[in-house]
XYZ file of C-alpha atoms in Angstrom:
206
model
C 89.793 110.973 23.184
C 86.657 109.371 24.659
C 86.580 111.914 27.489
C 86.979 114.789 25.030
C 84.130 113.450 22.876
C 81.883 113.109 25.930
C 82.666 116.703 26.942
C 81.825 117.963 23.447
C 78.496 116.139 23.531
C 77.641 117.628 26.926
C 78.806 121.146 26.097
C 75.503 122.353 24.547
C 73.680 121.243 27.701
C 76.206 122.987 29.914
C 75.978 126.203 27.924
C 72.161 126.230 27.922
C 71.903 125.962 31.715
C 70.416 129.212 32.969
C 69.140 130.412 36.317
C 66.228 132.856 36.448
C 65.400 135.261 39.245
C 62.696 133.442 41.159
C 60.606 132.831 44.243
C 59.895 129.295 45.410
C 57.175 128.205 47.857
C 57.554 124.897 49.672
C 54.713 122.708 50.894
C 55.299 123.796 54.493
C 54.569 127.405 53.474
C 58.207 128.533 53.474
C 59.068 130.969 50.670
C 62.554 131.675 49.386
C 63.755 134.318 46.938
C 66.684 133.487 44.708
C 67.380 131.882 41.344
C 65.956 128.753 39.678
C 67.052 126.645 36.752
C 63.955 125.413 34.925
C 63.630 121.612 34.864
C 64.546 120.040 31.536
C 61.527 117.723 31.618
C 58.213 118.151 33.459
C 58.703 114.982 35.491
C 62.274 115.721 36.581
C 62.344 114.777 40.247
C 64.388 117.774 41.399
C 64.741 121.467 40.666
C 67.917 123.506 41.187
C 67.700 126.626 43.366
C 70.200 129.060 44.874
C 69.594 132.102 47.051
C 72.449 134.117 45.527
C 73.258 134.314 41.825
C 76.743 132.919 42.422
C 75.803 131.012 45.538
C 75.575 127.347 46.377
C 73.028 125.289 44.460
C 70.520 123.200 46.388
C 67.902 120.834 45.007
C 64.238 120.578 45.933
C 62.073 117.636 44.916
C 58.603 117.568 43.419
C 57.316 116.396 46.780
C 58.778 119.398 48.607
C 57.610 122.226 46.329
C 54.140 123.734 46.032
C 54.888 126.354 43.376
C 57.490 128.741 42.034
C 57.653 131.766 39.775
C 60.425 133.123 37.594
C 61.093 136.463 35.923
C 62.058 135.862 32.307
C 64.247 137.953 30.017
C 61.230 140.081 29.071
C 60.624 140.900 32.752
C 57.459 138.796 32.704
C 56.544 136.751 35.765
C 55.865 133.128 34.806
C 54.240 130.877 37.384
C 54.609 127.118 37.832
C 52.982 124.630 40.178
C 53.579 120.996 41.055
C 50.621 119.260 39.445
C 49.112 115.872 40.237
C 47.919 113.929 37.190
C 45.053 111.523 36.559
C 44.190 109.116 33.768
C 41.028 108.121 31.920
C 39.981 104.533 31.314
C 40.516 103.371 27.725
C 37.046 101.842 27.707
C 35.152 104.525 29.606
C 36.647 108.010 29.597
C 34.336 109.058 32.424
C 36.232 106.764 34.756
C 39.035 108.981 36.045
C 41.735 107.592 38.255
C 44.202 109.904 40.027
C 47.762 108.626 39.721
C 50.938 109.017 41.739
C 52.556 110.955 38.893
C 53.382 114.597 39.537
C 54.988 117.175 37.241
C 56.279 120.749 37.122
C 53.585 122.620 35.177
C 53.421 126.168 33.910
C 50.140 127.958 34.613
C 48.556 128.911 31.290
C 45.270 130.175 32.725
C 43.303 129.412 35.890
C 39.605 129.912 36.527
C 36.521 127.741 36.907
C 38.593 125.338 34.872
C 42.358 125.630 34.465
C 44.917 124.762 31.809
C 48.586 123.972 32.463
C 51.571 123.041 30.329
C 54.361 120.586 30.981
C 57.378 121.434 28.804
C 59.592 118.602 27.606
C 62.001 120.508 25.360
C 63.324 124.038 25.090
C 64.953 126.405 22.650
C 68.717 126.373 22.948
C 70.039 128.844 25.471
C 66.847 130.003 27.182
C 64.698 126.947 27.933
C 61.440 128.564 26.842
C 58.934 128.010 24.079
C 59.537 124.320 23.488
C 57.174 121.433 22.927
C 55.150 119.792 25.622
C 51.775 118.657 26.851
C 48.657 120.519 27.940
C 46.629 119.432 30.963
C 43.148 120.519 32.047
C 41.709 120.621 35.566
C 38.247 121.175 36.977
C 37.717 123.535 39.890
C 38.151 122.060 43.374
C 39.973 118.969 42.102
C 43.594 118.318 42.987
C 44.539 116.549 39.744
C 44.575 117.297 36.018
C 43.913 115.306 32.853
C 46.008 115.048 29.700
C 44.515 117.311 27.030
C 46.860 117.532 24.043
C 50.396 117.911 22.747
C 51.760 121.218 21.510
C 54.656 122.239 19.331
C 57.347 124.869 19.252
C 55.170 127.971 19.548
C 53.535 126.717 22.734
C 50.183 128.103 21.627
C 48.237 126.067 19.080
C 46.580 122.759 19.773
C 47.285 119.955 17.292
C 44.266 120.237 15.008
C 44.582 116.653 13.801
C 43.943 115.709 17.404
C 40.721 117.706 17.763
C 38.431 114.665 17.645
C 40.261 112.950 20.468
C 40.491 116.199 22.423
C 36.736 116.645 22.106
C 36.162 113.115 23.414
C 38.263 113.908 26.479
C 36.367 117.136 27.125
C 32.984 115.485 26.561
C 33.654 112.768 29.116
C 34.979 115.353 31.560
C 32.273 118.019 31.233
C 29.046 116.668 29.681
C 27.443 116.034 33.068
C 28.523 119.444 34.359
C 28.094 121.926 31.509
C 26.930 120.583 28.120
C 26.603 124.181 26.834
C 30.382 124.478 27.025
C 30.846 121.443 24.791
C 28.269 122.603 22.259
C 30.091 125.887 21.698
C 33.637 124.590 21.281
C 34.708 125.553 17.789
C 37.698 123.983 16.073
C 38.698 127.146 14.212
C 38.466 129.349 17.312
C 40.502 126.834 19.283
C 43.196 126.835 16.627
C 43.231 130.629 16.455
C 43.118 131.439 20.169
C 44.827 128.422 21.733
C 43.855 126.617 24.906
C 43.080 129.851 26.763
C 39.934 129.853 24.620
C 38.645 126.794 26.523
C 38.955 128.518 29.891
C 37.270 131.677 28.599
C 34.466 129.714 26.922
C 33.761 127.787 30.118
C 33.663 131.014 32.139
C 31.104 132.460 29.714
C 28.771 129.466 29.583
C 28.994 127.632 32.896
C 27.802 128.895 36.253
């Protein structure tokens, strides 16, 4: 009975497992075409890959992979990278310390600054559109900072968190481009999502 109960509890996870047509690029420059199962959590140590749809599954670690891309059910190409994270001091947000933590992160938009998303939950059956965390990165840096949490639609920033978000951005950008900070608008951010930050920086910072 215990074994049957355990199987029933695991069944939804087994059913939701799905491999997407994909291309993976390793840190040594090797690229492989095949199929990838998206990681369940952004800090999962390994990702499952197979070259043939019904072929043997192999696992690659966060330390082995540079990036990968999948083709979703809408025939859209979605790109992910392995992203190094950094933290801000509780007492002085300008003090940024790169950490050893690395995650699988979906590219939301890249430019002079870039925004990424680490997904920690997924809709049943397709592992897309779940909740997670946004990260922001300045150009020419190899790490990103926590920006905000997001909910099921994967678009809107938590508006109750705007004050704290603004503090993070101020510490990160006030010495580089104060014009960017002056023009951040809460309503526009809520309406357009985090892509708005990348676009606004492009428009106001050299």
